[in-house]
Short mmCIF file of C-alpha atoms and ligand atoms in Angstrom, two decimals:
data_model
loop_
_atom_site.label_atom_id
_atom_site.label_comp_id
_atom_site.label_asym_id
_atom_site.label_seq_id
_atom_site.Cartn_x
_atom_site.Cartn_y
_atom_site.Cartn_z
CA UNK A 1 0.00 0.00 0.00
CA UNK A 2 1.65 3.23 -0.95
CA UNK A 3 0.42 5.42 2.32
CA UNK A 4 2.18 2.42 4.09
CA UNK A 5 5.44 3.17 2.12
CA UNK A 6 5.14 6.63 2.35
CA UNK A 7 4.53 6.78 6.15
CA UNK A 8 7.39 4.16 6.78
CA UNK A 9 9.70 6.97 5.17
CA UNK A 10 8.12 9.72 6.71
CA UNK A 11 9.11 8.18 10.26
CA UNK A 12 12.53 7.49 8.60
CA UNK A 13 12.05 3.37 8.30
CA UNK A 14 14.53 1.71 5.59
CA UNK A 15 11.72 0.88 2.48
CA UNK A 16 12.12 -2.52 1.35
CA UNK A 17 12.96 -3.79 -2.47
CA UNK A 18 9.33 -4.71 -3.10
CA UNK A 19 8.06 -1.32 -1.38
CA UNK A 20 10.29 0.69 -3.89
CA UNK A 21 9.68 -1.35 -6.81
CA UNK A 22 5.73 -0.70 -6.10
CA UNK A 23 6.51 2.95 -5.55
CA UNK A 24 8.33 3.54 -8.73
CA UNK A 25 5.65 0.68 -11.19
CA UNK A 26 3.19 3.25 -9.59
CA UNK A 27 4.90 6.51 -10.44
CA UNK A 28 5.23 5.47 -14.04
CA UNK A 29 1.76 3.52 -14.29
CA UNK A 30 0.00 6.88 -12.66
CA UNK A 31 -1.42 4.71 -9.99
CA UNK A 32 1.07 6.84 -7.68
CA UNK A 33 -0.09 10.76 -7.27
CA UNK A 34 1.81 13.89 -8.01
CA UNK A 35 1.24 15.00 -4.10
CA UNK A 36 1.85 10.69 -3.09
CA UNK A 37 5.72 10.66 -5.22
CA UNK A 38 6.24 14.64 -4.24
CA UNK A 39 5.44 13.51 -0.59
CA UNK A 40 8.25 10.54 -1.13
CA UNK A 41 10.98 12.97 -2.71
CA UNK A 42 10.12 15.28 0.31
CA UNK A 43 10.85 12.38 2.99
CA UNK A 44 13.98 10.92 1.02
CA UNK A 45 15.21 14.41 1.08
CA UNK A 46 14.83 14.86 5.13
CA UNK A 47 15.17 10.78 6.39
CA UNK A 48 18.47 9.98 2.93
CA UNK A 49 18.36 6.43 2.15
CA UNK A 50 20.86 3.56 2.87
CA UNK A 51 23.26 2.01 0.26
CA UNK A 52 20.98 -0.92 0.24
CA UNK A 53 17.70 0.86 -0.20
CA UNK A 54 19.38 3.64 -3.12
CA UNK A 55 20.24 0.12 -5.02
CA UNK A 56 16.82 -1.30 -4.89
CA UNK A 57 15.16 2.05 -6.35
CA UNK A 58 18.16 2.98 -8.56
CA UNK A 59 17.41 -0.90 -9.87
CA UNK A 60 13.37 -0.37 -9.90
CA UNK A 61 13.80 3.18 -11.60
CA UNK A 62 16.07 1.02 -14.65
CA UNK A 63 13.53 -1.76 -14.94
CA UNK A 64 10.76 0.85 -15.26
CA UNK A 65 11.91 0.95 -18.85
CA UNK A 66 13.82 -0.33 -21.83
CA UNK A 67 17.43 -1.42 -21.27
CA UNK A 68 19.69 -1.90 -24.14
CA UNK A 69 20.88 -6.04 -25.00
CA UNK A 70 24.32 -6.65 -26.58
CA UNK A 71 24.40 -9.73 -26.21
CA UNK A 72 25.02 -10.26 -29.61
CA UNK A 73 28.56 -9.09 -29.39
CA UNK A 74 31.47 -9.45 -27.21
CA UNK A 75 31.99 -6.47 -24.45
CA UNK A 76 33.34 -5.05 -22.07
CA UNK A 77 30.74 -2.68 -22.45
CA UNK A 78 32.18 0.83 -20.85
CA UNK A 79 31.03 4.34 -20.52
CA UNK A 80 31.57 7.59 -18.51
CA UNK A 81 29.46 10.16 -16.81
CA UNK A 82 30.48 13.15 -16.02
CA UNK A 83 28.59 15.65 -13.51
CA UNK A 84 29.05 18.26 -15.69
CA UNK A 85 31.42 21.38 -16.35
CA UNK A 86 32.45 24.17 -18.30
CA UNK A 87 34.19 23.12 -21.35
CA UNK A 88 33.83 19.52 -20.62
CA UNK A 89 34.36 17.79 -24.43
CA UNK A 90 35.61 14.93 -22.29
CA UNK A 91 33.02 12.49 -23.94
CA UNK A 92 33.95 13.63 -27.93
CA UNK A 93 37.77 12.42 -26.82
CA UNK A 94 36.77 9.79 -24.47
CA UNK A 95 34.52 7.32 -26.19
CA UNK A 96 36.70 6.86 -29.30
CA UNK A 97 39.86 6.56 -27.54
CA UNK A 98 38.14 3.47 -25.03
CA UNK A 99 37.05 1.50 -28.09
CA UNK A 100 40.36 2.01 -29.58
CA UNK A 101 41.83 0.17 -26.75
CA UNK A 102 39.11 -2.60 -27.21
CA UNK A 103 36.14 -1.69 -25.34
CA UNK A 104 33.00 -0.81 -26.79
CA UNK A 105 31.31 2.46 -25.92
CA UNK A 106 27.93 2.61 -25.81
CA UNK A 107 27.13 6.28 -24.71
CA UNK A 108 23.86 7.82 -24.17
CA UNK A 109 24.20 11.31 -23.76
CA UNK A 110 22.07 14.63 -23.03
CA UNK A 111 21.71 18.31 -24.09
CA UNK A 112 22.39 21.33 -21.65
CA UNK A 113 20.18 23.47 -20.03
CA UNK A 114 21.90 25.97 -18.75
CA UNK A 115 25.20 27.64 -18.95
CA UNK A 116 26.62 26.28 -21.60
CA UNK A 117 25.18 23.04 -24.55
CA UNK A 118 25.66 19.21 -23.52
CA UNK A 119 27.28 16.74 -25.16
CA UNK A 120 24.75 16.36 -27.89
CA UNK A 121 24.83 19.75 -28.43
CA UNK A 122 28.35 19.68 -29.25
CA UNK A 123 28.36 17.26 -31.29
CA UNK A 124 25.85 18.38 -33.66
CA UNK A 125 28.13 21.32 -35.05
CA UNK A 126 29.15 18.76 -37.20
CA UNK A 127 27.27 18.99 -40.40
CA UNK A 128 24.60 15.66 -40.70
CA UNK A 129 25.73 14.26 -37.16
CA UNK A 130 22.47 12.11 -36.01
CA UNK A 131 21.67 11.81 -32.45
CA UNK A 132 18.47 10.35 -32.10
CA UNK A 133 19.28 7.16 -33.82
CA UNK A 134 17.21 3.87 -33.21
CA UNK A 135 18.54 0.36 -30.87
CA UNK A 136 19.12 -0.63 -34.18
CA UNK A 137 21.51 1.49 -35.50
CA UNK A 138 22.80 1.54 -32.82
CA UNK A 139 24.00 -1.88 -31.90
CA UNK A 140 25.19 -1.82 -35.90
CA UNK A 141 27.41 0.93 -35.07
CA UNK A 142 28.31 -0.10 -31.55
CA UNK A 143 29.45 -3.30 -33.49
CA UNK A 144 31.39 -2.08 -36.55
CA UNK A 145 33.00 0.86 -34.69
CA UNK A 146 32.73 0.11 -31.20
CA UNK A 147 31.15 3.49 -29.42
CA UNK A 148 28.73 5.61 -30.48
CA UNK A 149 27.48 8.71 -29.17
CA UNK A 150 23.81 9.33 -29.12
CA UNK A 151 20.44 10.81 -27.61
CA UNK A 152 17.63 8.80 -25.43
CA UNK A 153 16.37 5.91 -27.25
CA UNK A 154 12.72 4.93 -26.86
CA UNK A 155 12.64 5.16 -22.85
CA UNK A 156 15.24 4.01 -21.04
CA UNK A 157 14.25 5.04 -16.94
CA UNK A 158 10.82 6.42 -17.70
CA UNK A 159 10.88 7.04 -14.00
CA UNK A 160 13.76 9.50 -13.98
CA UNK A 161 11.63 11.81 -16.06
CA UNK A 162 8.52 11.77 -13.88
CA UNK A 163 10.62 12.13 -10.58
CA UNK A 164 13.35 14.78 -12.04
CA UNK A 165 10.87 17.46 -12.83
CA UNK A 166 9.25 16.96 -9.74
CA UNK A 167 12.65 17.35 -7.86
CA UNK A 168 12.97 20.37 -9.61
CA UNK A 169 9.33 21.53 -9.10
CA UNK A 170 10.03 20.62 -5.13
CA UNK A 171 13.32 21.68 -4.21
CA UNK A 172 14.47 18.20 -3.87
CA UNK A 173 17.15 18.34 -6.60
CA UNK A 174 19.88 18.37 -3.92
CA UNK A 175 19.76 14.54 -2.05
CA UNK A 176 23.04 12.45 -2.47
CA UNK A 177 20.35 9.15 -2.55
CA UNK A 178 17.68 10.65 -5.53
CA UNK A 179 20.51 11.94 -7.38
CA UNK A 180 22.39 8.41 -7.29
CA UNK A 181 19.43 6.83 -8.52
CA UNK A 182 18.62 9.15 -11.16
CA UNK A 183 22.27 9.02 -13.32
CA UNK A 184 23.17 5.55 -12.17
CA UNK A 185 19.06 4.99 -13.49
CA UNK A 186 20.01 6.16 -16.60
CA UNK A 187 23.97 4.45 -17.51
CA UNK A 188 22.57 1.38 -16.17
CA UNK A 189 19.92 1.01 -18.58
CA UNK A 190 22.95 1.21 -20.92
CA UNK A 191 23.56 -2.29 -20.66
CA UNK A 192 27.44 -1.79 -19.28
CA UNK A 193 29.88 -3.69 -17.16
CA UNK A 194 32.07 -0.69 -16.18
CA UNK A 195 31.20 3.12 -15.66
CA UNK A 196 33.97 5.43 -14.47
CA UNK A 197 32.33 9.16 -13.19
CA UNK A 198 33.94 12.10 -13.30
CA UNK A 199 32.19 13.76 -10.29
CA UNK A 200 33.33 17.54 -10.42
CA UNK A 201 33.27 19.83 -7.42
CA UNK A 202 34.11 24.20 -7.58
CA UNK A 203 32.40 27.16 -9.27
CA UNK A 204 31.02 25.64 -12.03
CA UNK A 205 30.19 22.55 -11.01
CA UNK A 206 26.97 20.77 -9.80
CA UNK A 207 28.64 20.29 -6.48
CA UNK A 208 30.28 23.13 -5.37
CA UNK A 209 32.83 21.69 -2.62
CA UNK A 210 35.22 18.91 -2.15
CA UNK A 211 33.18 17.64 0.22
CA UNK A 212 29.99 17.47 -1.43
CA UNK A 213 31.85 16.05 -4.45
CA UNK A 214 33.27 13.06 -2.63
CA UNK A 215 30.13 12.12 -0.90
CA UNK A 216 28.41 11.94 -3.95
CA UNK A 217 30.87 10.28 -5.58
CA UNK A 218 31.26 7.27 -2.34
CA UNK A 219 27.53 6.74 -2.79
CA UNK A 220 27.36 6.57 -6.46
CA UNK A 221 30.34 3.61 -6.29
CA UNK A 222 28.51 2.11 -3.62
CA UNK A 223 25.69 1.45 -5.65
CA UNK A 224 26.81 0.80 -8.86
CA UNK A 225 28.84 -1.85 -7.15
CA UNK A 226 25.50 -2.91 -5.64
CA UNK A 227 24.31 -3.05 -8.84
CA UNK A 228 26.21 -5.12 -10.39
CA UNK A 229 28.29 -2.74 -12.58
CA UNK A 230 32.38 -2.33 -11.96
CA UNK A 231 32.35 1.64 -10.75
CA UNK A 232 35.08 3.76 -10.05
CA UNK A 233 34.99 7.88 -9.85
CA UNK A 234 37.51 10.88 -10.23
CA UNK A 235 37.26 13.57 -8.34
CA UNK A 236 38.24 16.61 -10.70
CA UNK A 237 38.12 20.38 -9.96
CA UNK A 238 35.73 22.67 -11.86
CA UNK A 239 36.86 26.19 -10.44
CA UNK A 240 38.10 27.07 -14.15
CA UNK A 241 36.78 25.56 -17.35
CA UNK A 242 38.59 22.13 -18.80
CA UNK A 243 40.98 22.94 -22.11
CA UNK A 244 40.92 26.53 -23.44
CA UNK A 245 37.30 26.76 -25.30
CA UNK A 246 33.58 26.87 -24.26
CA UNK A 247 31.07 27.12 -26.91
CA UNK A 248 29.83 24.12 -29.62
CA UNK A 249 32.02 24.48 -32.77
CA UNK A 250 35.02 25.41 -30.55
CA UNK A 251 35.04 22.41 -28.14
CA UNK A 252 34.30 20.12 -31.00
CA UNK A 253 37.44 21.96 -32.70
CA UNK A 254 39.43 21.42 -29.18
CA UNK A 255 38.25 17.66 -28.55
CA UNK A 256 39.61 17.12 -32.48
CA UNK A 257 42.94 18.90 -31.74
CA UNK A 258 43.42 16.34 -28.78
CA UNK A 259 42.30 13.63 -30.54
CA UNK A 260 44.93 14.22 -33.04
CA UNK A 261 47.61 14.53 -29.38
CA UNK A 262 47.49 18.08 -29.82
CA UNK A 263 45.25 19.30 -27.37
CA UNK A 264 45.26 21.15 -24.08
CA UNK A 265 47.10 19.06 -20.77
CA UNK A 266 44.28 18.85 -18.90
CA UNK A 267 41.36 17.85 -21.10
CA UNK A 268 43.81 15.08 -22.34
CA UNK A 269 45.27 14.29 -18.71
CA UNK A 270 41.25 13.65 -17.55
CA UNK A 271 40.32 11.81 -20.07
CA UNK A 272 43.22 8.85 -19.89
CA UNK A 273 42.91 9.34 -16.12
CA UNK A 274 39.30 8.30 -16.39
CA UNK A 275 40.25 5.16 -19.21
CA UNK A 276 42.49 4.36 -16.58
CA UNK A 277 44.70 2.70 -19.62
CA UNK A 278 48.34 3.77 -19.55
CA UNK A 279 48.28 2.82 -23.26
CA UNK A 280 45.36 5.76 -23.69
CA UNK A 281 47.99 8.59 -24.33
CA UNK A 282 49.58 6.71 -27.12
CA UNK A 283 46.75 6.66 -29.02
CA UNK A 284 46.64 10.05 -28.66
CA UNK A 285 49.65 10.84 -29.94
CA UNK A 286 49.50 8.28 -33.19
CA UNK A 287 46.33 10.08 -34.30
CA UNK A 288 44.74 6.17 -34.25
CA UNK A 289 42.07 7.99 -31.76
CA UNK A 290 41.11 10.54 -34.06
CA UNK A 291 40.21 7.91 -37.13
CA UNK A 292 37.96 5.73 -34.72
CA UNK A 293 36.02 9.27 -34.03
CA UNK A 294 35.85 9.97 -38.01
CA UNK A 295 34.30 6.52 -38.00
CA UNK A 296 32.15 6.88 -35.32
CA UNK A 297 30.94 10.53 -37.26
CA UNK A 298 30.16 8.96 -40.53
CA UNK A 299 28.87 5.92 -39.12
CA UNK A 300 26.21 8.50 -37.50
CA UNK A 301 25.80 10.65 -40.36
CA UNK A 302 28.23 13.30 -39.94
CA UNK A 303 30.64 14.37 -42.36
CA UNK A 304 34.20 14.88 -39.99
CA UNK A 305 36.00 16.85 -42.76
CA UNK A 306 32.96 19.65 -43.53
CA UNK A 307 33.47 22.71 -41.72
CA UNK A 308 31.82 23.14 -38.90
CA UNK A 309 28.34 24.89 -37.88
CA UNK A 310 27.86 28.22 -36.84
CA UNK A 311 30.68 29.89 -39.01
CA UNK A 312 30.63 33.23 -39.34
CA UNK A 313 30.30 34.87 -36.09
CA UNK A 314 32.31 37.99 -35.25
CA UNK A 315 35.43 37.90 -32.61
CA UNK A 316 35.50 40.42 -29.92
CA UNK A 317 38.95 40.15 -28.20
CA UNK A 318 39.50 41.16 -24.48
CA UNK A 319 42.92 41.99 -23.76
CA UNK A 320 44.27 42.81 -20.38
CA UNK A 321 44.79 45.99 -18.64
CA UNK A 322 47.17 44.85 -15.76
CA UNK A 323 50.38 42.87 -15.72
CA UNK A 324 50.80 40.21 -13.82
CA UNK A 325 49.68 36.46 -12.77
CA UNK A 326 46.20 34.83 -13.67
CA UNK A 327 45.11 33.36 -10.20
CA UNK A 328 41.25 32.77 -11.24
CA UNK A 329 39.01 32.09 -14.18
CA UNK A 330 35.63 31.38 -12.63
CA UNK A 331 34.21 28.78 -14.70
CA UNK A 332 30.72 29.71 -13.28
CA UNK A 333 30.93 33.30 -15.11
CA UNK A 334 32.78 31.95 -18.01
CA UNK A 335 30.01 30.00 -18.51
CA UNK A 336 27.82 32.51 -18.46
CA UNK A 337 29.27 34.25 -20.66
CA UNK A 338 29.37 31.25 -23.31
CA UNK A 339 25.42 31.20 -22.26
CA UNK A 340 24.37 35.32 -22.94
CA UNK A 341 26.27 34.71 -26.07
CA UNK A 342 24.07 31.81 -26.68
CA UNK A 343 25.97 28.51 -26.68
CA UNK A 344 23.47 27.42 -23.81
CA UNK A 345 19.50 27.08 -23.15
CA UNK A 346 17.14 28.00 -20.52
CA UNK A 347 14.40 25.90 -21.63
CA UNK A 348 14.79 22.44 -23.37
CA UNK A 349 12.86 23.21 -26.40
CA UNK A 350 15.22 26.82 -26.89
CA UNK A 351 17.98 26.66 -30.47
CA UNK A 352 21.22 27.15 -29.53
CA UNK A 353 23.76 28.57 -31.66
CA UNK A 354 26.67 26.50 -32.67
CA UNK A 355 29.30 29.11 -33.96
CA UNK A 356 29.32 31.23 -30.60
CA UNK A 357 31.99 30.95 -27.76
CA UNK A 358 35.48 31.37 -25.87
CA UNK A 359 38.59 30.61 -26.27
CA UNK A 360 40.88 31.54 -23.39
CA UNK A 361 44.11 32.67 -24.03
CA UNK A 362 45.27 32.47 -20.36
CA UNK A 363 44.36 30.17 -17.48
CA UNK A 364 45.38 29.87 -13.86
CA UNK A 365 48.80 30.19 -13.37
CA UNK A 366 50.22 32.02 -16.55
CA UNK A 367 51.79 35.67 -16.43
CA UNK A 368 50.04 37.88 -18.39
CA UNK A 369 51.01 41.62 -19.87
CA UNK A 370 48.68 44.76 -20.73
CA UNK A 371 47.22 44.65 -24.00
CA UNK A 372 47.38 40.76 -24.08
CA UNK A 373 44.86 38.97 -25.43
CA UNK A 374 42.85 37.23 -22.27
CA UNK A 375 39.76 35.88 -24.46
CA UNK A 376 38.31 35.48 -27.85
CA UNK A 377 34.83 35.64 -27.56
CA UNK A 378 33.16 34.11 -30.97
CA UNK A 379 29.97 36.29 -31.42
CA UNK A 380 26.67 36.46 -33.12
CA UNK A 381 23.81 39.32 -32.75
CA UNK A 382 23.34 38.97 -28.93
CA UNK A 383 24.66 39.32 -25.55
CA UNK A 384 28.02 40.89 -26.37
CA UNK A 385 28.06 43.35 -23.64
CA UNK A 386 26.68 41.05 -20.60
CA UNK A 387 29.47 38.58 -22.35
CA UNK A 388 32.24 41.05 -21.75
CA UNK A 389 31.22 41.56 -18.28
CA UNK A 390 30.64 37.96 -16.64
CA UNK A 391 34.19 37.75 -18.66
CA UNK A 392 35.57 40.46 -17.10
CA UNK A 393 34.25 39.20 -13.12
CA UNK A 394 35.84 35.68 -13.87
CA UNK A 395 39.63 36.59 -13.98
CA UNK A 396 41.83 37.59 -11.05
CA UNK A 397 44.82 38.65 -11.73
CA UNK A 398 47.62 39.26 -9.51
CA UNK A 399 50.43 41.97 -9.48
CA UNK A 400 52.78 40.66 -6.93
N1 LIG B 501 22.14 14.66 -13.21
C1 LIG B 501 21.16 13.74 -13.28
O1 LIG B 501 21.02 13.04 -14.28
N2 LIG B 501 20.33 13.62 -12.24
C2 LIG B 501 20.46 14.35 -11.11
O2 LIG B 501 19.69 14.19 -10.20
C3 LIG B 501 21.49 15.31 -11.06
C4 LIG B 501 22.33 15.44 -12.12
#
């Protein structure tokens, strides 16, 4: 009985498998109320949720839906998820170099909302790329290239959907236990054996200390473990944007340069830290990396050697008017930045425009002298000004 389940979290019981598996069946079905599964979120948020308990609904939330079968082929089956960042093109590097070590990739990614576009986003600067392909396709591609990057299929965790815009609706976003369920919910219905997280903490991250990082990041590996699925997680500071660019076109043309071993230290640092493969640079370096993403393009429609979207825009360059040492570029403001320019989206059914962005010329730690350039800002018709502004609150420079 759901007022059963709903009191025994209320008083802070531990709900059983069976009670949570009822729960969620009832919060896709309907047969569960908006008040009833707002009433839930509320408790989880004040009582949490043991390891156990956070397995059985992360488990109930990936059964409420589809779950991709490779069965057909021979794994490991691998992916990453990352919490999210400013300039993070960690997947567009990531997913080609795994399956050029042997693993196959089978990544289900998002859009942004917010500062600055997802992963999808991204990747659709590239003339014809397809994201909303069918299982189908999919497992073709996941076969003959081994990765693939692509939007939701069909449904995989109905559940998430119904319970994430109530967590939003109900200020119950922030609980280490709901948000567990809701990306494990989601990479588990990917059909993996191994997930690695890249669970980012500082300005412009979801989680905004150390702290809160590596709390969320102990419970996620706790229950993908519980689940069945080989987790580990990196802890990796977001308190100035990853590589040199934010903005569509730009990160795509970033993610490239690394795939081709000439890209910036840290985006290509993360992502072999997060393979875990020693052998990851290499590839790298050879440029082997950079034809398995070429296949992966075509094989989804894109065309790797057409110029990218979005050309066109006007650059606005802001130079500095001290000398001295860079000793912050708040990637919370330089993502808002990217976003007024219009790289980003409030709402999920909002264009975004692929041409528009940053490219930082200095980062934390480098001396800089008046009248150097800081940042080219790629622009279109709106949002220069604020632009100019959030770019001009993110540095600190010092003059010692
Ligand atoms: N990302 C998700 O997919 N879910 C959350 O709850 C938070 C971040």
């Amino acid at each position: 009985m759901i007022h059963e389940i709903l009191e025994a979290k209320r008083d802070g019981q531990s709900l059983s498998e069976a009670q949570l598996r009822e729960l969620i069946d009832g919060v896709v079905s309907g047969a569960v109320t908006r008040p009833q599964t707002a009433a839930f979120l509320a408790f989880v948020f004040n009582r949490g949720m043991t390891v156990e308990e956070t397995v059985a609904l992360t488990m109930a939330m990936v059964e409420s839906g589809d779950q991709l079968d490779w069965s057909q082929m021979d794994g490991p089956f691998v992916d990453k998820h990352s919490t999210g960042g400013v300039g993070d093109k960690v997947s567009l590097v990531l997913a080609p170099l795994w399956a050029e070590l042997g693993s196959r990739v089978p990544m289900i990614s998002g859009r942004g909302l917010g500062h600055t576009g997802g992963t999808l986003d991204k990747l659709e600067a590239i003339p014809g790329y397809q994201t909303d392909l069918e299982a189908e396709q999919l497992s073709t591609i996941l076969a003959d290239v081994g990765c693939f990057i692509s939007g939701q299929t069909g449904s995989l965790a109905p559940a998430d959907r119904v319970l994430y815009a109530l967590r939003n609706e109900t200020g119950t976003v922030p609980s280490i236990p709901l948000i567990t369920a809701s990306i494990l919910s989601k990479k588990l219905a990917e059909g993996i054996d191994e997930l690695v997280l890249d669970v980012k903490w500082g300005s412009g991250a979801f989680m905004q200390t150390h702290d809160a990082a590596t709390d969320l990041a102990d419970m996620l590996c706790r229950v993908g473990r519980g689940a069945g699925v080989m987790t580990r997680a990196v802890l990796t500071d977001m308190n100035q944007p990853l590589g040199r660019t934010v903005g569509n076109a730009l990160e795509v043309e970033e993610a490239i340069a690394c795939l081709k071993g000439d890209g910036p230290g840290d985006l290509a640092t993360l992502t072999v830290d997060l393979i875990g493969d020693p052998r990851a640079r290499g590839l790298l370096d050879s440029g082997a990396a950079y034809e398995r993403f070429c296949r992966m393009v075509r094989a989804q429609g894109g065309d790797p050697d057409a110029p990218l979207l979005g050309a066109g825009c006007a650059e606005v360059v802001v130079c500095a008017e001290v000398d001295g040492t860079v000793t912050g570029c708040d990637a919370l403001k330089i993502g808002k930045a990217a976003f007024v320019l219009g790289a980003g989206r409030e709402h999920a059914d909002k264009a975004i425009h692929p041409g528009v962005g940053l490219t930082l010329h200095k980062k934390v730690g480098e001396r800089v002298a008046v009248g150097e350039p800081m940042v080219t800002m790629r622009v279109a018709d709106v949002g220069v000004e604020r632009a100019r502004a959030h770019v001009d609150a993110a540095f600190k420079i010092s003059q010692d």
